[in-house]
Short mmCIF file of C-alpha atoms in Angstrom, two decimals:
data_model
loop_
_atom_site.label_atom_id
_atom_site.label_comp_id
_atom_site.label_asym_id
_atom_site.label_seq_id
_atom_site.Cartn_x
_atom_site.Cartn_y
_atom_site.Cartn_z
CA MET G 1 27.46 113.42 38.66
CA GLU G 2 27.11 109.96 37.05
CA LYS G 3 29.98 108.58 39.14
CA GLU G 4 28.42 109.95 42.34
CA THR G 5 25.05 108.45 41.44
CA LEU G 6 26.64 105.09 40.65
CA ALA G 7 28.62 105.07 43.87
CA ARG G 8 25.44 105.72 45.85
CA LEU G 9 23.42 103.07 44.00
CA LYS G 10 26.14 100.44 44.28
CA LYS G 11 26.30 100.99 48.02
CA GLU G 12 22.51 100.96 48.42
CA LYS G 13 22.02 97.84 46.30
CA ASP G 14 25.25 96.04 47.27
CA ALA G 15 26.12 95.91 43.57
CA VAL G 16 29.18 95.19 41.45
CA ILE G 17 29.60 96.15 37.78
CA LEU G 18 31.38 93.80 35.36
CA ALA G 19 32.28 95.01 31.87
CA HIS G 20 33.70 93.40 28.75
CA TYR G 21 36.61 94.96 26.89
CA TYR G 22 34.35 95.60 23.88
CA VAL G 23 31.88 97.97 25.55
CA ASP G 24 32.34 101.72 25.32
CA GLY G 25 35.31 103.19 27.19
CA ALA G 26 33.03 105.27 29.42
CA VAL G 27 31.46 102.03 30.70
CA GLN G 28 34.83 100.36 31.22
CA GLU G 29 35.94 103.37 33.22
CA ILE G 30 33.17 103.04 35.81
CA ALA G 31 33.20 99.23 36.04
CA ASP G 32 34.54 97.40 39.08
CA HIS G 33 36.03 94.67 36.90
CA VAL G 34 36.86 94.69 33.18
CA GLY G 35 37.90 91.59 31.30
CA ASP G 36 37.42 89.08 28.53
CA SER G 37 34.78 86.35 28.76
CA PHE G 38 36.97 83.92 30.69
CA THR G 39 38.20 86.52 33.16
CA LEU G 40 34.66 87.71 33.82
CA ALA G 41 33.44 84.14 34.31
CA LYS G 42 36.15 83.52 36.90
CA ILE G 43 35.45 86.81 38.67
CA ALA G 44 31.73 86.09 38.72
CA THR G 45 32.24 82.95 40.80
CA GLY G 46 33.87 84.89 43.64
CA ILE G 47 31.70 88.00 44.01
CA ASP G 48 30.22 88.66 47.46
CA ALA G 49 27.83 91.41 46.38
CA LYS G 50 24.12 90.62 46.14
CA VAL G 51 23.70 92.34 42.76
CA ILE G 52 25.79 92.01 39.60
CA VAL G 53 25.38 94.26 36.58
CA MET G 54 26.88 92.60 33.51
CA ALA G 55 27.84 95.34 31.08
CA GLY G 56 27.90 93.21 27.96
CA VAL G 57 25.62 91.21 25.68
CA GLU G 58 22.89 88.71 26.54
CA PHE G 59 24.91 85.49 26.74
CA MET G 60 27.25 87.19 29.24
CA GLY G 61 24.35 88.07 31.51
CA GLU G 62 23.11 84.49 31.27
CA THR G 63 26.57 83.12 32.07
CA VAL G 64 26.87 85.29 35.17
CA LYS G 65 23.41 84.18 36.32
CA ILE G 66 24.24 80.51 35.74
CA LEU G 67 27.34 80.87 37.88
CA ASN G 68 25.46 82.92 40.50
CA PRO G 69 21.89 81.57 40.65
CA GLU G 70 21.32 83.08 44.10
CA LYS G 71 22.29 86.60 43.04
CA THR G 72 20.34 89.28 41.20
CA VAL G 73 21.88 89.85 37.77
CA TYR G 74 21.02 92.75 35.47
CA LEU G 75 21.75 93.47 31.82
CA PRO G 76 21.87 97.22 31.06
CA ASP G 77 20.14 96.59 27.71
CA PRO G 78 18.25 93.30 27.13
CA ASP G 79 18.43 93.88 23.37
CA ALA G 80 22.25 93.88 23.38
CA ASP G 81 22.97 90.56 21.75
CA CYS G 82 25.66 88.43 20.10
CA PRO G 83 24.57 87.11 16.68
CA MET G 84 27.01 84.21 16.91
CA ALA G 85 25.26 82.87 20.00
CA HIS G 86 22.21 82.08 17.87
CA MET G 87 24.07 80.37 15.01
CA VAL G 88 23.56 76.90 16.45
CA ASP G 89 20.58 75.27 18.12
CA VAL G 90 19.76 72.23 20.23
CA GLU G 91 18.49 70.28 17.21
CA ALA G 92 21.95 70.47 15.61
CA ILE G 93 23.47 69.09 18.82
CA LYS G 94 20.98 66.22 18.92
CA GLU G 95 21.72 65.35 15.29
CA MET G 96 25.45 65.16 15.99
CA ARG G 97 24.93 63.00 19.07
CA GLU G 98 22.95 60.55 16.93
CA LYS G 99 25.62 60.56 14.22
CA TYR G 100 28.70 60.09 16.45
CA ASP G 101 29.07 57.78 19.44
CA ASP G 102 32.37 59.10 20.76
CA LEU G 103 31.41 62.80 20.75
CA ALA G 104 32.01 65.79 22.98
CA VAL G 105 29.90 68.89 22.37
CA VAL G 106 32.19 71.83 23.06
CA SER G 107 30.47 75.17 23.31
CA TYR G 108 32.20 78.51 23.04
CA VAL G 109 31.02 80.70 25.90
CA ASN G 110 29.43 82.92 23.22
CA SER G 111 26.34 80.70 23.23
CA THR G 112 22.85 80.70 24.71
CA ALA G 113 22.06 79.14 28.08
CA GLU G 114 19.98 76.49 26.31
CA VAL G 115 22.90 75.47 24.09
CA LYS G 116 25.22 75.35 27.10
CA ALA G 117 22.71 73.09 28.85
CA HIS G 118 23.08 70.56 26.01
CA SER G 119 26.89 70.82 25.85
CA ASP G 120 29.59 68.75 27.53
CA TYR G 121 32.19 71.49 27.90
CA CYS G 122 32.42 75.25 27.57
CA LEU G 123 35.52 77.16 26.61
CA THR G 124 36.71 80.65 25.69
CA SER G 125 39.32 81.91 23.28
CA SER G 126 41.67 82.16 26.28
CA ASN G 127 41.50 78.48 27.18
CA ALA G 128 40.25 76.65 24.06
CA ALA G 129 43.37 74.52 23.61
CA LYS G 130 43.60 73.68 27.32
CA VAL G 131 39.98 72.54 27.48
CA VAL G 132 40.17 70.44 24.30
CA SER G 133 43.39 68.80 25.52
CA ALA G 134 41.48 67.54 28.58
CA ILE G 135 38.74 65.88 26.52
CA ASP G 136 39.00 62.14 25.88
CA ALA G 137 36.42 61.96 23.09
CA LYS G 138 37.69 61.48 19.55
CA ASN G 139 35.03 63.67 17.92
CA ILE G 140 34.59 67.32 18.84
CA PHE G 141 31.46 69.19 17.80
CA PHE G 142 32.74 72.76 18.14
CA ILE G 143 29.95 75.33 18.43
CA PRO G 144 28.95 77.96 17.51
CA ASP G 145 32.12 79.61 16.12
CA GLY G 146 33.52 77.72 13.15
CA ASN G 147 36.53 80.02 12.86
CA LEU G 148 37.67 79.43 16.44
CA GLY G 149 37.10 75.71 15.98
CA HIS G 150 39.16 75.65 12.79
CA ASN G 151 41.89 77.74 14.39
CA THR G 152 42.03 75.37 17.37
CA GLU G 153 41.91 71.97 15.64
CA GLY G 154 45.39 72.20 14.12
CA ALA G 155 46.91 71.53 17.54
CA PHE G 156 44.94 68.27 17.84
CA PRO G 157 45.65 66.02 14.83
CA ASP G 158 44.37 63.01 16.78
CA LYS G 159 40.88 64.45 17.08
CA HIS G 160 38.11 64.91 14.53
CA PHE G 161 36.61 68.38 14.67
CA ILE G 162 33.13 69.07 13.33
CA ASN G 163 33.08 72.85 13.23
CA ASN G 164 29.73 74.58 13.25
CA ASN G 165 28.97 77.00 10.43
CA GLY G 166 28.81 80.06 12.68
CA CYS G 167 30.96 83.11 13.24
CA CYS G 168 31.31 86.51 14.81
CA PRO G 169 30.17 88.81 11.99
CA VAL G 170 32.58 91.52 13.15
CA HIS G 171 35.69 89.33 13.14
CA ASP G 172 34.64 87.25 10.14
CA SER G 173 34.26 90.37 7.99
CA LEU G 174 38.01 90.96 8.10
CA THR G 175 39.88 89.65 5.04
CA ALA G 176 43.53 88.96 4.31
CA ASP G 177 43.54 91.72 1.70
CA MET G 178 42.35 94.23 4.27
CA VAL G 179 45.15 93.22 6.63
CA ARG G 180 47.76 93.36 3.86
CA ALA G 181 46.63 96.90 3.07
CA LEU G 182 47.06 97.90 6.72
CA LYS G 183 50.49 96.29 6.85
CA LYS G 184 51.53 98.10 3.69
CA GLU G 185 50.35 101.43 5.14
CA HIS G 186 52.07 100.72 8.48
CA PRO G 187 55.10 98.52 7.64
CA ASP G 188 56.69 98.93 11.09
CA ALA G 189 53.60 97.87 13.01
CA ALA G 190 53.12 94.58 14.85
CA VAL G 191 49.86 92.76 14.09
CA PHE G 192 47.67 91.26 16.82
CA CYS G 193 44.67 89.11 15.94
CA HIS G 194 41.73 87.48 17.70
CA PRO G 195 41.13 83.78 16.83
CA GLU G 196 37.51 84.49 15.84
CA CYS G 197 39.00 85.79 12.57
CA LYS G 198 39.47 83.63 9.47
CA ALA G 199 42.59 81.45 9.25
CA GLU G 200 43.86 83.52 6.30
CA VAL G 201 43.92 86.57 8.61
CA LEU G 202 45.70 84.75 11.43
CA GLU G 203 48.49 83.83 9.04
CA LEU G 204 49.37 87.52 8.72
CA ALA G 205 49.52 88.20 12.47
CA ASP G 206 52.53 88.41 14.76
CA TYR G 207 50.35 87.29 17.66
CA THR G 208 46.98 85.54 17.86
CA GLY G 209 45.04 85.28 21.09
CA SER G 210 42.14 86.41 23.24
CA THR G 211 41.55 90.04 24.11
CA LYS G 212 43.39 89.57 27.40
CA GLY G 213 46.20 87.83 25.53
CA ILE G 214 46.47 90.70 23.08
CA LEU G 215 46.75 93.19 25.94
CA SER G 216 49.73 91.32 27.35
CA ALA G 217 51.36 90.59 24.00
CA VAL G 218 51.42 94.27 23.02
CA GLY G 219 53.70 94.89 25.98
CA GLU G 220 55.84 91.85 25.27
CA LEU G 221 56.45 92.68 21.59
CA ASN G 222 56.88 96.34 22.58
CA LYS G 223 56.39 97.98 19.18
CA ASP G 224 55.58 101.68 18.84
CA LYS G 225 52.88 100.94 16.22
CA ASN G 226 50.35 98.16 16.60
CA ILE G 227 47.59 96.92 14.30
CA ILE G 228 44.81 95.43 16.43
CA LEU G 229 42.50 93.00 14.63
CA THR G 230 39.58 92.81 17.02
CA GLU G 231 36.69 94.96 18.26
CA GLU G 232 37.83 98.52 18.82
CA GLY G 233 36.52 98.69 22.39
CA ILE G 234 39.78 97.09 23.51
CA GLY G 235 41.43 100.38 22.53
CA TRP G 236 40.36 101.98 25.81
CA GLU G 237 42.38 99.50 27.87
CA LEU G 238 45.27 99.49 25.39
CA ASN G 239 45.59 103.25 25.60
CA ARG G 240 45.38 103.12 29.37
CA LEU G 241 48.12 100.50 29.61
CA TYR G 242 50.34 101.85 26.83
CA PRO G 243 49.77 105.62 26.47
CA ASP G 244 52.91 106.08 24.39
CA LYS G 245 52.03 103.48 21.75
CA GLU G 246 49.95 103.92 18.59
CA PHE G 247 47.06 101.59 17.83
CA ILE G 248 45.51 101.09 14.41
CA PHE G 249 42.10 99.43 14.09
CA PRO G 250 40.18 98.33 11.02
CA ASP G 251 36.46 99.13 11.10
CA MET G 252 35.42 96.48 13.64
CA ILE G 253 32.50 97.49 15.87
CA CYS G 254 30.10 95.18 17.73
CA ALA G 255 26.71 96.90 17.67
CA GLY G 256 25.44 94.86 20.61
CA MET G 257 28.31 95.82 22.89
CA LYS G 258 27.93 99.48 21.99
CA MET G 259 24.30 99.45 23.17
CA VAL G 260 25.57 99.35 26.75
CA THR G 261 25.83 102.80 28.33
CA VAL G 262 26.44 104.26 31.79
CA ASP G 263 22.91 105.72 31.80
CA LYS G 264 21.44 102.26 31.25
CA ILE G 265 23.50 100.84 34.12
CA ILE G 266 22.16 103.56 36.40
CA HIS G 267 18.63 102.82 35.15
CA VAL G 268 18.68 99.12 36.02
CA LEU G 269 20.10 99.82 39.47
CA GLU G 270 17.43 102.44 40.12
CA THR G 271 14.46 100.50 38.76
CA GLY G 272 15.30 96.78 38.87
CA ASP G 273 14.49 96.49 35.16
CA ASN G 274 16.15 93.94 32.87
CA GLU G 275 16.88 91.29 35.47
CA VAL G 276 18.28 88.08 33.99
CA LEU G 277 15.84 85.29 34.87
CA LEU G 278 16.52 81.64 34.02
CA ASP G 279 14.71 78.44 34.93
CA ALA G 280 16.38 76.56 37.81
CA ASP G 281 16.64 73.34 35.80
CA LEU G 282 18.25 75.19 32.89
CA ILE G 283 20.76 76.81 35.25
CA GLU G 284 21.67 73.45 36.77
CA LYS G 285 22.30 71.84 33.37
CA ALA G 286 24.11 74.83 31.83
CA LYS G 287 26.39 75.13 34.86
CA VAL G 288 27.92 71.70 34.26
CA PRO G 289 30.01 72.59 31.16
CA LEU G 290 30.96 75.95 32.67
CA ASP G 291 32.18 74.29 35.88
CA ARG G 292 34.17 71.81 33.80
CA MET G 293 35.82 74.69 31.93
CA LEU G 294 36.72 76.51 35.13
CA ALA G 295 38.10 73.35 36.72
CA ILE G 296 40.26 72.49 33.70
CA ALA G 297 41.51 76.05 33.25
CA SER G 298 42.50 76.32 36.90
CA LYS G 299 44.92 73.37 36.69
#
């Protein structure tokens, strides 16, 4: 019944549903496109539909709206949020610009529209190294995720990273001892890790990369058992791609992502509630670093 209702509403409203890998599997199943932040950003720039439902957290809805100012964008739940996105503010950016002349403000896509509007470049965990390699500035103010900044800077000894004191609470909660315990319990398993984790955790992984990267790497390493060190929502796609493999997750759940449900998607399409609305000037300024990211990543 839900699928029939969605099919009718999508046709009536000329709508497309985008979903992040971390939302519930039932939402991923009904989405038109599922991906990580970078994949969804790319897809969003080429959608013909008039309406886009972003099944994810607030910054994702903002990003889709910034890239599609002429389209109607809905968030299934306006309270679904990413704590990391609020761990830096514009004042911190202004302070760094005053302190360093040769500075590039590099904002992880997990950031507010306002922060993006005051940034020079955006990036995701999929393209962080590629974006930084295209920046001429000596000093990099990496916001808001300090872990991703720290885990990226090692490849750039010629640059000076100032990593913001922010993090994804879900990934940052994972410790090396927790991973060692999992490895001891499953000695034959390969370990896959997201770079939002602490450096001490990455050191224990066989592969580190974005959610999309992890999905590919599982097939490339081709182990029967796999320890996945990221939000458990990715398990839906992993099990779909590799039904014969076993996946072990620590307790890593993003509360914001799990607020998104199929019922809420139907609700916004029926009622027009929870539209993402941003000031035109803010959109214009926030689009600049996103466009730079997309241009660099496409090369």
